[in-house]
PDB file of C-alpha atoms in Angstrom:
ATOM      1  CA  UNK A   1       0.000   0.000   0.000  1.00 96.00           C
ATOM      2  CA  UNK A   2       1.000   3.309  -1.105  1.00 97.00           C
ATOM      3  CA  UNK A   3       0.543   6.629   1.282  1.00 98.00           C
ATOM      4  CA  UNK A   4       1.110  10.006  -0.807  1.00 98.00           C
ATOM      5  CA  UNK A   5       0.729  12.722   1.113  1.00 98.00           C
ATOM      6  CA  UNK A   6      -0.069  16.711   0.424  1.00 98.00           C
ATOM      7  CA  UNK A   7       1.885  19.312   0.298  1.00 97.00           C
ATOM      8  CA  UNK A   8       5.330  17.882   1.074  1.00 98.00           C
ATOM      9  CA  UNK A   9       5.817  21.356   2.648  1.00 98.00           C
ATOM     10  CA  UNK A  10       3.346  23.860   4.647  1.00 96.00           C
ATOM     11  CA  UNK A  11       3.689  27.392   6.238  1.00 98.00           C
ATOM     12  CA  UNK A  12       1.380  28.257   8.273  1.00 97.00           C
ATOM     13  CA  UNK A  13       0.960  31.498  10.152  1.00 97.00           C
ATOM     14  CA  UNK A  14       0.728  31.174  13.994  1.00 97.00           C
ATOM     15  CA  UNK A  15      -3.214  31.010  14.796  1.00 97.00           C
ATOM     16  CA  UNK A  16      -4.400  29.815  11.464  1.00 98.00           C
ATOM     17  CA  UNK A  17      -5.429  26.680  10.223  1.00 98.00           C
ATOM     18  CA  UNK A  18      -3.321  23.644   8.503  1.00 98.00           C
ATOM     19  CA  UNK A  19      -4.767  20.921   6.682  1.00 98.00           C
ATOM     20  CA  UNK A  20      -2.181  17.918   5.137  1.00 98.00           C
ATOM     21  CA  UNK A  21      -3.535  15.517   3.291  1.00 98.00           C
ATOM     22  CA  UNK A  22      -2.722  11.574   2.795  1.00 98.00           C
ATOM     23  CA  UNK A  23      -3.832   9.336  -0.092  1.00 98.00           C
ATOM     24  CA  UNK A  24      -3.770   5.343  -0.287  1.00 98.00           C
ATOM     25  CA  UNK A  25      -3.514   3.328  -3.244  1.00 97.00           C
ATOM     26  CA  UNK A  26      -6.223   0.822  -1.839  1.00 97.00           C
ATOM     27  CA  UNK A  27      -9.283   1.231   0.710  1.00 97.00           C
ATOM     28  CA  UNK A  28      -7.797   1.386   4.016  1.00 97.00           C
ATOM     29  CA  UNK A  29     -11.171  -0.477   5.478  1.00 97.00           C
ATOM     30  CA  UNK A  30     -10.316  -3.761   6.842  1.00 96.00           C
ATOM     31  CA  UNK A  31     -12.166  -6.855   7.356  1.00 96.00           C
ATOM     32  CA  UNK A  32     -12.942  -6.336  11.078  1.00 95.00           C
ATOM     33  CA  UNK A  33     -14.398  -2.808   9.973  1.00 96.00           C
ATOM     34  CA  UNK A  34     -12.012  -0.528  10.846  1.00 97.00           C
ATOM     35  CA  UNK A  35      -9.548   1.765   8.963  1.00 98.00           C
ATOM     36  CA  UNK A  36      -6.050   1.440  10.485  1.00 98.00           C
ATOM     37  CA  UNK A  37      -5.327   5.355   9.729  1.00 98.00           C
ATOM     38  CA  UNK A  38      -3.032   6.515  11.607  1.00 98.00           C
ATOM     39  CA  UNK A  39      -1.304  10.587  12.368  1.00 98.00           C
ATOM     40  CA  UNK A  40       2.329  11.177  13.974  1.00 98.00           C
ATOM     41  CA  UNK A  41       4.453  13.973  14.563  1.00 98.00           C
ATOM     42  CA  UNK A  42       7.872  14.536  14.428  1.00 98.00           C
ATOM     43  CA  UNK A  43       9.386  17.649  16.211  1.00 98.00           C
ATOM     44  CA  UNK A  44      12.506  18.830  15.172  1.00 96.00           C
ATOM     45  CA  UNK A  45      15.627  16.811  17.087  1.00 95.00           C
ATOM     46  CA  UNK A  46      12.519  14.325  18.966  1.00 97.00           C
ATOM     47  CA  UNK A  47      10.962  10.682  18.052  1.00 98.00           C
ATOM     48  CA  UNK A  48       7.759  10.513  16.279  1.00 98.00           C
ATOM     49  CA  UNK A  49       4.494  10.359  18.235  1.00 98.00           C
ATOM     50  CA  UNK A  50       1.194   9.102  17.174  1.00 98.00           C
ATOM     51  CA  UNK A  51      -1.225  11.688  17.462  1.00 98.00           C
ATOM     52  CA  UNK A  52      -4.521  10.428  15.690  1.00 98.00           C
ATOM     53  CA  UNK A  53      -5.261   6.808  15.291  1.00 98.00           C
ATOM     54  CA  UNK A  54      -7.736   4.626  13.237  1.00 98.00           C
ATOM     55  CA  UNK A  55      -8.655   8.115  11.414  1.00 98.00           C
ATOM     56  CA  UNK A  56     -10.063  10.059  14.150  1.00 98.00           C
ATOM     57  CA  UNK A  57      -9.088   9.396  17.435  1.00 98.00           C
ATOM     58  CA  UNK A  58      -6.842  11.692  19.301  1.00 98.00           C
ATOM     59  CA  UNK A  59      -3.917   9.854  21.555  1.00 97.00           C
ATOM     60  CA  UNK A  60      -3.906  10.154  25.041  1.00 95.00           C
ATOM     61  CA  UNK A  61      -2.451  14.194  25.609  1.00 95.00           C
ATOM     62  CA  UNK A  62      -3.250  15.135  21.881  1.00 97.00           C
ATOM     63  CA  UNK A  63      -4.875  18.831  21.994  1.00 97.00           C
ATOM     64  CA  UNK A  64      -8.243  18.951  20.681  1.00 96.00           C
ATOM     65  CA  UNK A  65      -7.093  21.579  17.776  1.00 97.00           C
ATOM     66  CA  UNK A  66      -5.520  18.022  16.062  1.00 98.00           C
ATOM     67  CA  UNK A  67      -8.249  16.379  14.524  1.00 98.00           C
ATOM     68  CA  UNK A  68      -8.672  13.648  11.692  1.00 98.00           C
ATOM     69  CA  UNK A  69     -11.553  12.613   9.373  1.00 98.00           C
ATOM     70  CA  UNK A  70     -11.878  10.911   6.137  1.00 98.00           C
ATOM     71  CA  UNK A  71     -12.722   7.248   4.830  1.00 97.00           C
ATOM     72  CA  UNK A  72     -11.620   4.757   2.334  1.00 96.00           C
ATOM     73  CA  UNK A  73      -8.557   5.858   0.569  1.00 97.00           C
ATOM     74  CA  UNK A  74      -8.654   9.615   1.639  1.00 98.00           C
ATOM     75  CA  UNK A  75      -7.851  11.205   4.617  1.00 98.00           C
ATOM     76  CA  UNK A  76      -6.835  14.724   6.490  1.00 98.00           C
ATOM     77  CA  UNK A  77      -5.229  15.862   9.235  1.00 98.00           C
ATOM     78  CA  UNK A  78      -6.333  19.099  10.505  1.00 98.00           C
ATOM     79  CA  UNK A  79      -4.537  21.954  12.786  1.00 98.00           C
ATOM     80  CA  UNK A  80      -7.746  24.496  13.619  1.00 94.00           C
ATOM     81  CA  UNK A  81      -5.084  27.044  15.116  1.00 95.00           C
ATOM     82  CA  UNK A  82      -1.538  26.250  14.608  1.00 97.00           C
ATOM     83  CA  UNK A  83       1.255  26.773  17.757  1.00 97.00           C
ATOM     84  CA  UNK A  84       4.703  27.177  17.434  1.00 97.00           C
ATOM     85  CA  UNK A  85       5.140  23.947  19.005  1.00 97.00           C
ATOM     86  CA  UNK A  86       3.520  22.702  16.321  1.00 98.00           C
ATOM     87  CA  UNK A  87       6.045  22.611  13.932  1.00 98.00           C
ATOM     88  CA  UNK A  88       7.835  19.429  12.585  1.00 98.00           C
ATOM     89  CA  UNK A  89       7.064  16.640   9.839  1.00 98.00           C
ATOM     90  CA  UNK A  90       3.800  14.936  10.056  1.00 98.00           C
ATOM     91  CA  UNK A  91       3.382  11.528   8.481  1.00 98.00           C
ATOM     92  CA  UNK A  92      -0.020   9.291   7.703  1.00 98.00           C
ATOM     93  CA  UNK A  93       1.058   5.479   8.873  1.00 98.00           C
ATOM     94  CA  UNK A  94      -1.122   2.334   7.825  1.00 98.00           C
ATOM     95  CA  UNK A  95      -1.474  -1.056  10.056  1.00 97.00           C
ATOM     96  CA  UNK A  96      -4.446  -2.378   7.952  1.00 97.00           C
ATOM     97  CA  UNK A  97      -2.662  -4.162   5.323  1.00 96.00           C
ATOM     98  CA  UNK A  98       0.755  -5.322   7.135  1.00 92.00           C
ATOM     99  CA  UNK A  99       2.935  -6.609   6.502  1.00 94.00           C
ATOM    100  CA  UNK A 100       4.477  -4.015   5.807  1.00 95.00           C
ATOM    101  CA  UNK A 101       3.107  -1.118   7.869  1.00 97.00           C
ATOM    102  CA  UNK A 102       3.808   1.517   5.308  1.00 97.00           C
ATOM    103  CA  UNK A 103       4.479   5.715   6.165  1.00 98.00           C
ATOM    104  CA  UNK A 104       3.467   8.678   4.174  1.00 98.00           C
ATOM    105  CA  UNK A 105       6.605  10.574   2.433  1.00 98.00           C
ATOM    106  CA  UNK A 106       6.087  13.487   5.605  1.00 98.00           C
ATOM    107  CA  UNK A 107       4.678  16.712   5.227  1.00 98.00           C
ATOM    108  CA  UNK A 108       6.815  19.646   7.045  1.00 98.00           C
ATOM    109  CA  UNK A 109       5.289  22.040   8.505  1.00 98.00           C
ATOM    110  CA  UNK A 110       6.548  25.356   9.091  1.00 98.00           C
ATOM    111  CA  UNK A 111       5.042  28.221  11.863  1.00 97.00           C
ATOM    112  CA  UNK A 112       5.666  31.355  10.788  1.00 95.00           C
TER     113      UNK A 112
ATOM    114  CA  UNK B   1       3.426   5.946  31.461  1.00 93.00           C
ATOM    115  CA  UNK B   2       4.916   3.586  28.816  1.00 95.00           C
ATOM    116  CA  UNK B   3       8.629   3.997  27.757  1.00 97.00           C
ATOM    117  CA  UNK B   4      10.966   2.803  25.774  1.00 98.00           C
ATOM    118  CA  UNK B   5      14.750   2.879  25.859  1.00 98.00           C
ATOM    119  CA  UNK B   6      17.107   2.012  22.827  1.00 98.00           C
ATOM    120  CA  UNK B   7      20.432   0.897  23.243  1.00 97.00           C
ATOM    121  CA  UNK B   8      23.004  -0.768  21.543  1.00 97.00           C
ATOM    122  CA  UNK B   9      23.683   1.520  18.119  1.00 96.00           C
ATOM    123  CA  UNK B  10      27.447   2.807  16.964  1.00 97.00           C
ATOM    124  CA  UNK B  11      29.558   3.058  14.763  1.00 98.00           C
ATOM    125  CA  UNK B  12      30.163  -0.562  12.420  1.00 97.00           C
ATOM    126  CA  UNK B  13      32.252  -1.396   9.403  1.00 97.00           C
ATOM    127  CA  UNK B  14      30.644  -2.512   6.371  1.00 97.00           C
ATOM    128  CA  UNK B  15      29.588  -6.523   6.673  1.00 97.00           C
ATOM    129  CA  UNK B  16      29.815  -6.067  10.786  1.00 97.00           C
ATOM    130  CA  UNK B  17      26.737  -6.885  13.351  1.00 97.00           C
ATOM    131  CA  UNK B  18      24.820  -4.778  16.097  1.00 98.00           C
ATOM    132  CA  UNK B  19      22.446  -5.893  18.535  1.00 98.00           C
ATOM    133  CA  UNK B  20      19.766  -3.160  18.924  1.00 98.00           C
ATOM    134  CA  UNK B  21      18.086  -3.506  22.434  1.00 98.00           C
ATOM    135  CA  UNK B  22      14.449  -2.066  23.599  1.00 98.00           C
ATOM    136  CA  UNK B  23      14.153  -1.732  27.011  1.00 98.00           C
ATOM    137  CA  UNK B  24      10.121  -2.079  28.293  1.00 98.00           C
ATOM    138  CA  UNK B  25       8.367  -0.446  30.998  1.00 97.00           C
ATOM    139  CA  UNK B  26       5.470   1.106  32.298  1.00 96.00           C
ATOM    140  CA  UNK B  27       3.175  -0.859  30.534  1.00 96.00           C
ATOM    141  CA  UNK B  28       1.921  -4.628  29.938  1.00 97.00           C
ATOM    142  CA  UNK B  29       4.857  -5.819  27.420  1.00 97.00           C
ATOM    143  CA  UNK B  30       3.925  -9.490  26.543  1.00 97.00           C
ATOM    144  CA  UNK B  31       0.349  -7.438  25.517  1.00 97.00           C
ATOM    145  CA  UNK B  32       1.595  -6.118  22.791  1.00 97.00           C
ATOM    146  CA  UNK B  33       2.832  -6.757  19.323  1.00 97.00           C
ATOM    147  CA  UNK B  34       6.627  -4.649  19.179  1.00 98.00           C
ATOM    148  CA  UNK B  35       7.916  -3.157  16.090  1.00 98.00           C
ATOM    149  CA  UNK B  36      11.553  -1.453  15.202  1.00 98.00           C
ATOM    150  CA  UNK B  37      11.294   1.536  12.451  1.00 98.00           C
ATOM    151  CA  UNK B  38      14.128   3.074  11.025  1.00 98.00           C
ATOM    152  CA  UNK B  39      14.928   6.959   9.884  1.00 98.00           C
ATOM    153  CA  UNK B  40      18.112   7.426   7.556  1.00 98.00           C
ATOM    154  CA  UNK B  41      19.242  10.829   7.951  1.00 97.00           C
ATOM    155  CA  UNK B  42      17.215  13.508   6.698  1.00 96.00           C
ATOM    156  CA  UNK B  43      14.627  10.937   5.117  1.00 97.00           C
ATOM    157  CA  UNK B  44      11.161   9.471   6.283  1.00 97.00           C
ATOM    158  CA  UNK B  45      10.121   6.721   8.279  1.00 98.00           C
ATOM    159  CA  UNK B  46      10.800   3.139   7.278  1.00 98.00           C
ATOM    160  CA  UNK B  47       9.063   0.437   8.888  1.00 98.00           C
ATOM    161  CA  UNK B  48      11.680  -2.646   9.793  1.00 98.00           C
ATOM    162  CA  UNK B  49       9.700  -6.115  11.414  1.00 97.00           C
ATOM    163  CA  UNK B  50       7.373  -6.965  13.880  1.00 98.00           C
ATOM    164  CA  UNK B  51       7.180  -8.811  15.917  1.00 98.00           C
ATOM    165  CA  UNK B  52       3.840 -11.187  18.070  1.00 98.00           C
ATOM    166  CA  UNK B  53       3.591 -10.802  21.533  1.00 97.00           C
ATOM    167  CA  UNK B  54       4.148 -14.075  22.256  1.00 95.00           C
ATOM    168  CA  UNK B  55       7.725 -14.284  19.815  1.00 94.00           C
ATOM    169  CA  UNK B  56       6.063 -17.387  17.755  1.00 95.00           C
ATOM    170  CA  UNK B  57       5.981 -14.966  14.284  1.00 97.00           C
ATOM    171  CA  UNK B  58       8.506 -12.226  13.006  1.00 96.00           C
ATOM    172  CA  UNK B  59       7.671 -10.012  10.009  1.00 96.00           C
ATOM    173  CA  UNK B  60      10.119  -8.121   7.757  1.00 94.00           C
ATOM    174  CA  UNK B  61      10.951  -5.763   5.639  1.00 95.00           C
ATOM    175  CA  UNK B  62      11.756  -8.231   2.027  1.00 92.00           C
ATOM    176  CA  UNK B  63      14.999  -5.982   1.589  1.00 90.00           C
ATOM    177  CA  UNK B  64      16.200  -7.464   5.235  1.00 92.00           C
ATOM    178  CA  UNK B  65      14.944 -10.376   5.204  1.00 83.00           C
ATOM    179  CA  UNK B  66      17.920 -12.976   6.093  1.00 89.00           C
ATOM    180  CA  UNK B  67      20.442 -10.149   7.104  1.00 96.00           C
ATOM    181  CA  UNK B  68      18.083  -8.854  10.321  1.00 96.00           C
ATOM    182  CA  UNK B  69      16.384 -10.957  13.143  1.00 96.00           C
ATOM    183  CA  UNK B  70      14.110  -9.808  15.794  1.00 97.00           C
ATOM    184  CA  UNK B  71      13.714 -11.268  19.117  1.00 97.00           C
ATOM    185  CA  UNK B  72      11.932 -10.555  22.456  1.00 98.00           C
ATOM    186  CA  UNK B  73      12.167 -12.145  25.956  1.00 97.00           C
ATOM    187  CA  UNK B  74       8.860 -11.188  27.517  1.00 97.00           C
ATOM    188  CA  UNK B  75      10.531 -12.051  31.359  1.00 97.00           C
ATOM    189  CA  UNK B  76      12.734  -9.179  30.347  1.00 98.00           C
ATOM    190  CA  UNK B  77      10.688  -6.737  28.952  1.00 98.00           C
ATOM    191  CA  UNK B  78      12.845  -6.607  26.327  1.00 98.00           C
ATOM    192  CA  UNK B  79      12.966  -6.641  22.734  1.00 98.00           C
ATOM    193  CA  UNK B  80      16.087  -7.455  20.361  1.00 98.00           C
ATOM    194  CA  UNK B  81      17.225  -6.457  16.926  1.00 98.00           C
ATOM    195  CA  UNK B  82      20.338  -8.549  15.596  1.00 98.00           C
ATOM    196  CA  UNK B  83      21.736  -6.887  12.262  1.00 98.00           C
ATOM    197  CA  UNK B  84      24.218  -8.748  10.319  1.00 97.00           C
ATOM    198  CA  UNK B  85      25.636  -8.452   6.829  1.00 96.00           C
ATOM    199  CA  UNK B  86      25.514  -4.082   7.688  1.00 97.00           C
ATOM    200  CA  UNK B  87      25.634  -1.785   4.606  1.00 96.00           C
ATOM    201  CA  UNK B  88      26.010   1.755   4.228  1.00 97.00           C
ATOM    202  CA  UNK B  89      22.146   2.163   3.345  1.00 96.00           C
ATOM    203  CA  UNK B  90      21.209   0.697   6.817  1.00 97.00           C
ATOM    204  CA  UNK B  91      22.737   3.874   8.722  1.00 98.00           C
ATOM    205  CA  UNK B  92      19.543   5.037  10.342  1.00 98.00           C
ATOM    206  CA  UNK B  93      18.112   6.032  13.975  1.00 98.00           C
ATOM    207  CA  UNK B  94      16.560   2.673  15.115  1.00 98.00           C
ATOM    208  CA  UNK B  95      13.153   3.277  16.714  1.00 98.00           C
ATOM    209  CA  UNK B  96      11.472   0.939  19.389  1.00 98.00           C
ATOM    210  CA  UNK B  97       8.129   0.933  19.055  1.00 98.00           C
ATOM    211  CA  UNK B  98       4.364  -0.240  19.590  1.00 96.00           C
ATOM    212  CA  UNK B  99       3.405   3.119  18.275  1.00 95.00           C
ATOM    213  CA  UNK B 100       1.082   4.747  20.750  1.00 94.00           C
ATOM    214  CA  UNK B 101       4.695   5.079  22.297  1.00 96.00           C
ATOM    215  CA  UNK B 102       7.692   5.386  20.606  1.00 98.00           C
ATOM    216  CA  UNK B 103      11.844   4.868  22.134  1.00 98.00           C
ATOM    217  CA  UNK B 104      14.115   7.292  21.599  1.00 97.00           C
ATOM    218  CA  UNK B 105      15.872   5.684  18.951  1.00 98.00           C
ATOM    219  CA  UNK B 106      19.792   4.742  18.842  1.00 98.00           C
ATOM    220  CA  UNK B 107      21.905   5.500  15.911  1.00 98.00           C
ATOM    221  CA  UNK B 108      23.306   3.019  13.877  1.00 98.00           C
ATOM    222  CA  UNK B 109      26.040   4.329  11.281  1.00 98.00           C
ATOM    223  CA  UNK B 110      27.581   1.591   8.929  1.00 98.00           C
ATOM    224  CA  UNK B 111      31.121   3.299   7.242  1.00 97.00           C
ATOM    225  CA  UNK B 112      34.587   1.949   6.899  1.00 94.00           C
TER     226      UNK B 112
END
């Protein structure tokens, strides 16, 4: 399964809203029902960490302002009001058809 | 609060081994399935094998299939990566991960 995700690159001024999208090259949907969708963020210098999983639900410590929709082989990650802590590469990650687990290319984004 | 602590990366020759360690806590490890990713430098997020929570299946990446094994001992809360046959294109941060929690990572650099 492929992952393409858009833009590659973002800037966003602080308080304003990001969107980053991530195609598949197959429905996501597994046989149990669900969509194995998942968001993480990588700060500058840090490890990833998941932020969204199985589309639309936020991890554990995620701020509300991250949120995820979409279905089938189309999904978004949204930002309602970027922080400068926000800033880093974001990548789309799918466990539905794995092996392998396969990672969108990253989308940075950049607070201005 | 789950964590995970990488150890064991360095500097190797071409054709030398490395045993990657993951050191579990915080959480129930036998529970889960464990997974090492990898992140060559200044590129996106590679997914490397998985492996079951009980150890009786592994999973890899085709490309390292042969050259990599992955182990855990569940008594130890510990999880293994043994890389033989290193090549330049496997210098990478090493992630530990179940990935609603992610290591650290330890650096692995294969040069002569």
């Amino acid at each position: 399964v492929v992952l393409t995700q858009s833009p590659l690159s973002l800037s966003v001024t602080l308080g304003q809203p990001a969107s980053i999208s991530c195609s598949s090259s197959q429905s996501l949907v597994s046989s149990d029902g669900n969509t194995y969708l998942d968001w993480l963020q990588q700060r500058p210098g840090q490890s990833p960490r998941r932020l969204i999983y199985k589309i639309s639900n936020r991890d554990s410590g995620v701020p509300d302002r991250f949120s995820g929709s979409g279905s089938g082989t189309d999904f978004t990650l949204r930002i309602n009001r970027v922080e400068a802590e926000d800033a880093g590469v974001y990548y789309c990650m799918q466990g539905t058809y794995w092996p392998p687990y396969t990672f969108g290319q990253g989308t940075k984004l950049e607070i201005k | 609060e789950a964590q995970l602590v990488e150890s064991g990366g360095g500097l190797v020759q071409p054709g030398g081994s490395l045993r990657l360690s993951c050191a579990a806590s915080g959480f129930i490890f036998s529970d889960y399935l464990m997974t090492w990713v990898r992140q060559a430098p200044g590129k996106g997020l590679e997914w490397v094998a998985t492996i079951k929570q009980d150890g009786s299946e592994e999973y890899f990446l085709d490309s390292l299939r042969g050259r990599f094994t992955i182990s855990r001992d569940n008594a130890k809360n510990s999880l293994y990566l043994q890389m033989n046959g290193l090549r330049a294109e496997d210098t990478a941060i090493y992630y530990c991960t179940m990935f609603d929690c992610w290591g650290q990572g330890t650096l692995v650099t294969v040069a002569s």
